[in-house]
Short mmCIF file of C-alpha atoms in Angstrom, two decimals:
data_model
loop_
_atom_site.label_atom_id
_atom_site.label_comp_id
_atom_site.label_asym_id
_atom_site.label_seq_id
_atom_site.Cartn_x
_atom_site.Cartn_y
_atom_site.Cartn_z
CA MET A 1 0.02 -0.04 -0.19
CA ALA A 2 2.61 2.61 1.00
CA LYS A 3 4.35 1.73 -2.39
CA GLN A 4 1.16 2.68 -4.24
CA ALA A 5 0.99 5.58 -2.53
CA ARG A 6 4.08 6.57 -3.20
CA ALA A 7 3.18 5.94 -6.93
CA VAL A 8 -0.19 7.88 -7.02
CA GLN A 9 1.96 10.84 -5.65
CA THR A 10 5.24 10.50 -7.92
CA TRP A 11 2.23 10.45 -11.18
CA ARG A 12 0.55 13.83 -9.44
CA SER A 13 3.48 15.65 -9.33
CA ILE A 14 4.74 14.72 -12.94
CA VAL A 15 1.01 16.00 -13.99
CA ASP A 16 0.89 18.85 -11.62
CA ALA A 17 4.64 20.13 -12.70
CA ALA A 18 3.96 19.56 -16.69
CA ALA A 19 0.60 21.72 -16.48
CA SER A 20 2.71 24.54 -15.33
CA VAL A 21 5.22 23.73 -17.81
CA PHE A 22 2.65 23.71 -20.75
CA ASP A 23 0.82 26.96 -19.45
CA ASP A 24 4.41 28.77 -19.48
CA TYR A 25 5.29 27.12 -22.87
CA GLY A 26 2.68 25.37 -25.04
CA TYR A 27 2.94 21.92 -26.26
CA GLU A 28 5.75 22.65 -28.44
CA ARG A 29 8.21 24.12 -26.56
CA ALA A 30 7.58 22.63 -23.54
CA ALA A 31 11.22 20.25 -22.49
CA ILE A 32 10.51 17.17 -20.74
CA SER A 33 13.72 18.41 -18.84
CA GLU A 34 12.03 21.25 -17.81
CA ILE A 35 9.25 18.97 -16.40
CA LEU A 36 12.08 16.46 -14.34
CA ARG A 37 13.07 19.45 -12.83
CA ARG A 38 9.84 20.90 -11.42
CA ALA A 39 8.61 17.74 -10.81
CA LYS A 40 11.39 16.91 -8.65
CA VAL A 41 11.80 13.19 -10.07
CA THR A 42 14.04 10.75 -12.13
CA LYS A 43 13.18 9.87 -15.51
CA GLY A 44 12.82 6.83 -14.73
CA ALA A 45 9.86 7.53 -12.79
CA LEU A 46 8.26 9.53 -15.47
CA TYR A 47 8.85 7.03 -18.17
CA PHE A 48 7.86 4.40 -15.62
CA HIS A 49 4.40 6.35 -15.25
CA PHE A 50 4.07 8.12 -19.33
CA ALA A 51 5.43 6.51 -22.37
CA SER A 52 5.91 10.28 -24.18
CA LYS A 53 5.39 13.73 -23.63
CA GLU A 54 2.39 13.44 -25.75
CA ALA A 55 0.79 10.98 -23.28
CA ILE A 56 1.16 13.26 -20.43
CA ALA A 57 -0.85 16.05 -22.22
CA GLN A 58 -3.46 13.92 -22.59
CA ALA A 59 -3.59 13.54 -19.58
CA ILE A 60 -3.78 16.63 -17.97
CA MET A 61 -6.71 17.56 -21.21
CA ASP A 62 -8.49 14.57 -19.36
CA GLU A 63 -7.89 16.32 -15.49
CA GLN A 64 -8.98 19.72 -16.89
CA THR A 65 -12.73 18.98 -16.31
CA SER A 66 -12.19 17.67 -12.80
CA THR A 67 -12.00 21.66 -12.28
CA VAL A 68 -15.34 21.97 -12.03
CA GLU A 69 -18.66 20.17 -10.69
CA PHE A 70 -22.56 20.57 -11.53
CA GLU A 71 -24.42 20.23 -8.63
CA GLN A 72 -27.55 17.63 -9.92
CA GLU A 73 -29.90 19.01 -7.32
CA GLY A 74 -31.66 22.33 -8.04
CA SER A 75 -32.16 24.15 -11.19
CA PRO A 76 -30.15 22.79 -13.81
CA LEU A 77 -29.57 25.56 -15.58
CA GLN A 78 -27.94 27.11 -12.59
CA SER A 79 -25.83 24.97 -11.95
CA LEU A 80 -25.04 24.72 -15.65
CA VAL A 81 -23.93 28.91 -14.99
CA ASP A 82 -22.08 28.20 -12.08
CA GLY A 83 -20.01 25.45 -13.80
CA GLY A 84 -19.02 27.84 -16.45
CA GLN A 85 -18.47 30.41 -13.74
CA GLN A 86 -15.89 27.87 -11.71
CA PHE A 87 -14.14 26.92 -14.60
CA ALA A 88 -13.67 30.76 -15.60
CA PHE A 89 -12.30 30.91 -12.29
CA ALA A 90 -9.98 28.00 -12.52
CA LEU A 91 -8.18 29.68 -15.56
CA ARG A 92 -7.23 32.58 -13.77
CA HIS A 93 -6.14 30.40 -10.44
CA ASN A 94 -5.14 26.72 -11.69
CA ALA A 95 -2.54 25.85 -13.46
CA MET A 96 -4.24 22.42 -14.79
CA ALA A 97 -7.43 24.24 -16.40
CA ARG A 98 -5.34 26.18 -18.33
CA ALA A 99 -2.82 23.66 -19.26
CA GLY A 100 -5.82 21.91 -20.58
CA THR A 101 -7.29 25.13 -22.36
CA ARG A 102 -4.34 25.93 -23.87
CA LEU A 103 -3.41 22.27 -25.27
CA SER A 104 -6.65 21.75 -26.41
CA ILE A 105 -6.81 25.36 -28.52
CA GLU A 106 -3.01 23.93 -30.02
CA GLY A 107 -5.15 21.62 -31.06
CA VAL A 108 -2.83 18.73 -29.78
CA PHE A 109 -5.73 15.70 -30.07
CA LEU A 110 -3.04 13.43 -29.94
CA GLY A 111 -5.32 10.35 -31.50
CA GLY A 112 -7.18 10.50 -28.48
CA PRO A 113 -10.72 12.07 -27.83
CA HIS A 114 -12.10 15.32 -29.19
CA PRO A 115 -10.48 18.03 -26.45
CA TRP A 116 -13.59 19.14 -26.02
CA GLY A 117 -15.80 16.11 -25.93
CA ASP A 118 -16.28 15.70 -21.91
CA TRP A 119 -17.07 19.38 -22.31
CA ILE A 120 -19.80 19.05 -24.68
CA ASP A 121 -20.89 15.67 -23.53
CA ALA A 122 -21.22 17.32 -19.56
CA THR A 123 -23.23 20.25 -20.63
CA ALA A 124 -25.55 18.35 -23.33
CA ARG A 125 -26.63 16.15 -19.85
CA MET A 126 -27.58 19.49 -18.35
CA LEU A 127 -29.32 20.57 -20.99
CA GLU A 128 -31.00 17.07 -20.78
CA LEU A 129 -32.04 17.57 -17.33
CA GLY A 130 -33.10 21.47 -17.79
CA GLN A 131 -35.27 19.77 -20.19
CA GLU A 132 -36.83 16.98 -18.52
CA ARG A 133 -37.49 19.78 -14.97
CA GLY A 134 -38.79 22.46 -17.55
CA GLU A 135 -36.75 24.69 -18.22
CA VAL A 136 -35.18 24.48 -21.26
CA PHE A 137 -37.31 24.47 -24.35
CA PRO A 138 -38.24 21.16 -25.63
CA GLN A 139 -37.22 21.67 -28.96
CA ILE A 140 -33.90 22.70 -28.66
CA ASP A 141 -31.52 19.91 -29.22
CA PRO A 142 -28.67 19.62 -26.48
CA MET A 143 -25.62 18.41 -27.71
CA VAL A 144 -26.47 21.75 -30.78
CA SER A 145 -26.40 24.15 -28.14
CA ALA A 146 -24.12 22.64 -25.91
CA LYS A 147 -21.24 22.82 -28.70
CA ILE A 148 -22.50 26.25 -28.91
CA ILE A 149 -21.91 27.41 -25.51
CA VAL A 150 -18.59 25.46 -25.16
CA ALA A 151 -17.09 27.23 -28.24
CA SER A 152 -18.34 30.76 -26.93
CA PHE A 153 -16.91 30.26 -23.84
CA THR A 154 -14.04 29.27 -25.58
CA GLY A 155 -13.89 32.51 -27.26
CA ILE A 156 -14.55 34.82 -24.25
CA GLN A 157 -12.20 33.61 -22.19
CA LEU A 158 -9.55 34.07 -25.19
CA VAL A 159 -10.63 38.04 -25.71
CA SER A 160 -10.59 38.16 -21.90
CA GLU A 161 -6.97 37.02 -21.82
CA ALA A 162 -6.04 39.29 -24.24
CA ASP A 163 -7.62 42.10 -23.14
CA THR A 164 -7.62 42.20 -18.87
CA GLY A 165 -5.48 38.46 -18.49
CA ARG A 166 -8.76 37.33 -17.69
CA ALA A 167 -9.26 39.81 -14.98
CA ASP A 168 -12.81 40.68 -16.19
CA LEU A 169 -13.34 36.94 -17.38
CA ARG A 170 -16.48 36.27 -14.78
CA GLU A 171 -18.29 39.45 -16.08
CA GLN A 172 -17.96 38.12 -19.65
CA VAL A 173 -19.35 34.87 -19.25
CA ALA A 174 -22.26 36.45 -17.37
CA GLU A 175 -22.50 38.59 -20.66
CA MET A 176 -22.09 35.35 -22.91
CA TRP A 177 -25.48 33.78 -20.53
CA ARG A 178 -27.38 36.91 -21.11
CA HIS A 179 -27.15 36.35 -24.66
CA ILE A 180 -27.90 32.45 -24.86
CA LEU A 181 -30.07 32.06 -21.94
CA PRO A 182 -33.14 33.77 -23.61
CA SER A 183 -32.60 31.28 -27.18
CA ILE A 184 -33.14 28.33 -25.25
CA ALA A 185 -34.87 28.90 -21.52
CA HIS A 186 -38.53 29.57 -20.49
CA PRO A 187 -38.49 33.10 -19.68
CA GLY A 188 -39.99 32.92 -15.94
CA VAL A 189 -37.00 30.11 -15.62
CA ILE A 190 -34.63 33.15 -16.80
CA ALA A 191 -35.78 35.58 -13.95
CA HIS A 192 -34.45 33.16 -11.29
CA ILE A 193 -30.61 32.77 -12.80
CA LYS A 194 -27.76 34.56 -12.06
CA PRO A 195 -25.18 34.51 -15.21
CA GLU A 196 -22.19 35.59 -12.53
CA GLY A 197 -23.17 32.39 -10.64
CA ARG A 198 -24.72 32.09 -7.20
CA VAL A 199 -21.14 32.09 -5.52
CA ASP A 200 -18.34 35.17 -5.70
CA LEU A 201 -15.49 32.52 -6.11
CA ALA A 202 -13.02 35.58 -6.01
CA ALA A 203 -14.31 36.18 -2.11
CA GLN A 204 -14.66 32.87 -1.31
CA ALA A 205 -11.24 32.42 -1.66
CA ARG A 206 -9.86 35.65 0.03
CA GLU A 207 -11.91 34.49 3.32
CA LYS A 208 -10.46 31.42 2.95
CA ALA A 209 -6.99 32.52 2.66
CA GLU A 210 -7.62 35.24 5.48
CA ARG A 211 -8.53 32.38 7.61
CA GLU A 212 -6.18 30.16 7.02
CA GLU A 213 -3.49 32.81 7.74
CA GLN A 214 -5.52 33.67 10.71
CA GLU A 215 -5.26 29.95 11.76
CA ALA A 216 -1.72 29.86 11.12
CA ARG A 217 -0.25 32.74 13.27
CA ILE A 218 -3.05 31.24 16.42
CA ALA A 219 -0.56 28.50 16.06
CA ALA A 220 2.48 29.85 15.74
CA GLU A 221 1.64 31.86 19.02
CA ALA A 222 0.87 28.93 20.73
CA LYS A 223 3.90 27.63 19.80
CA ASP A 224 6.04 30.34 21.15
CA ALA A 225 4.55 30.25 24.61
CA GLY A 226 4.81 26.83 24.93
CA SER A 227 8.91 27.00 23.83
CA LEU A 228 10.91 27.19 27.20
CA PRO A 229 13.79 29.88 27.50
CA GLY A 230 17.33 28.31 25.41
CA GLU A 231 15.33 25.54 23.97
CA ALA A 232 16.49 23.41 20.73
CA GLY A 233 15.39 21.67 18.61
CA PRO A 234 17.11 18.06 18.39
CA ARG A 235 20.60 17.90 16.77
CA GLY A 236 19.47 14.51 14.55
CA GLY A 237 17.24 16.60 12.26
CA SER A 238 19.42 17.08 9.38
CA GLY A 239 20.11 13.17 9.57
CA ALA A 240 16.75 12.23 9.15
CA GLY A 241 16.21 14.55 6.07
CA ARG A 242 19.20 13.20 4.47
CA GLY A 243 17.16 9.57 4.98
CA THR A 244 14.06 10.26 3.86
CA ARG A 245 15.85 11.43 0.30
CA ALA A 246 17.57 8.64 0.39
CA GLY A 247 14.64 6.78 0.62
CA GLN A 248 12.44 8.60 -2.28
CA GLY A 249 15.30 8.01 -4.50
CA ALA A 250 15.36 4.43 -4.10
CA ASP A 251 11.35 4.55 -4.50
CA GLU A 252 12.09 6.44 -7.57
CA ALA A 253 14.42 3.35 -8.99
CA ASP A 254 12.03 1.03 -8.15
CA GLU A 255 9.47 3.18 -10.73
CA GLU A 256 11.86 2.62 -13.18
CA PRO A 257 11.47 -0.20 -15.59
CA ALA A 258 14.26 -2.02 -17.72
CA GLY A 259 14.64 -0.90 -20.94
CA ALA A 260 13.24 2.77 -19.74
CA GLY A 261 16.63 4.28 -21.39
CA ALA A 262 15.47 3.76 -24.96
CA GLY A 263 12.10 5.50 -23.95
CA VAL A 264 13.99 8.57 -22.42
CA ALA A 265 16.24 8.57 -25.93
CA ALA A 266 12.74 8.99 -27.36
CA GLY A 267 11.67 11.57 -25.48
CA GLY A 268 14.52 13.37 -24.03
CA ALA A 269 14.43 15.85 -27.01
CA ALA A 270 11.06 17.44 -25.99
#
C-alpha cells in the first residue's frame, strides 16, 4: 500500500509540474527536462508513468474537467452557469485548467478523444436535465446548444485573456449567458438565474486565505508560548532529512522499468 501511495504521489507531481510547464510554454516548447526539474523526479520515474510527452499532455486535458462540479439538485441551468463560472475562476488560479485549455486550443489531439468532448457532453447532459425539469425549451437539441455554449465560452475566455489577462472573465461569461439563455430557456426560469453565478468564488477564496492565515498565526503564537527559553530542537534533524531523500531515491528506482533508457532517448529531445 505504501508503494502504491508513493506511485500515486509521483504521478500527481509529474502531472502538476507538466501543467505549469505547458501553461508557460505551450506544447511544442515544453521540455521534458523542465517537467522533471519542477516535479523533482527522475527520468525513470516519469517514463514509468508516461510513455511520452504526448501521454502527459493527454492526462492534463483529461484532468481539466475535474475543476468543475455540476450540481444535480435544484436548477440544472443555474448549475450549468455556476459550472462555467467555476471554470472561469479556475482559468485565473489553476494551472491545470489553463494548460488543458491551451493544449486543446493548440490542437493537441494526440489521436485521443476530441479535446472539447468532455465539456460538450457534460453541458448537453445538463441541458437534457433542464428539459426534463421544464427549464429548457423542448425543441432545443441539447448537443447542438452544448457545442455553441462551449465554443462561445472558449472564444470569450481568449478575448478576455488578451484584453485583461482574464481579470474580467467572470463578467464576460455572465454576458455570454445573458445572450444565450433567452434562446434556450423559458422566460420565467431566466428571471431566477444568476449569470454571474450563485457564489463569488474570488471573495470565497479571499475569505479562506484570511482564515488560514489567522489559524497559522494562532498556531505559531501557541507554539511560541509553549517553548522554554534557550530550548533547542533535536540535532538529529538533518540526518533524518538525508534518510528521507535516500528513501525517495529508492522509490524512484523501483519505478524505473527495464529498458527505460530507450524511452528517455525517444522523449528526451522534447
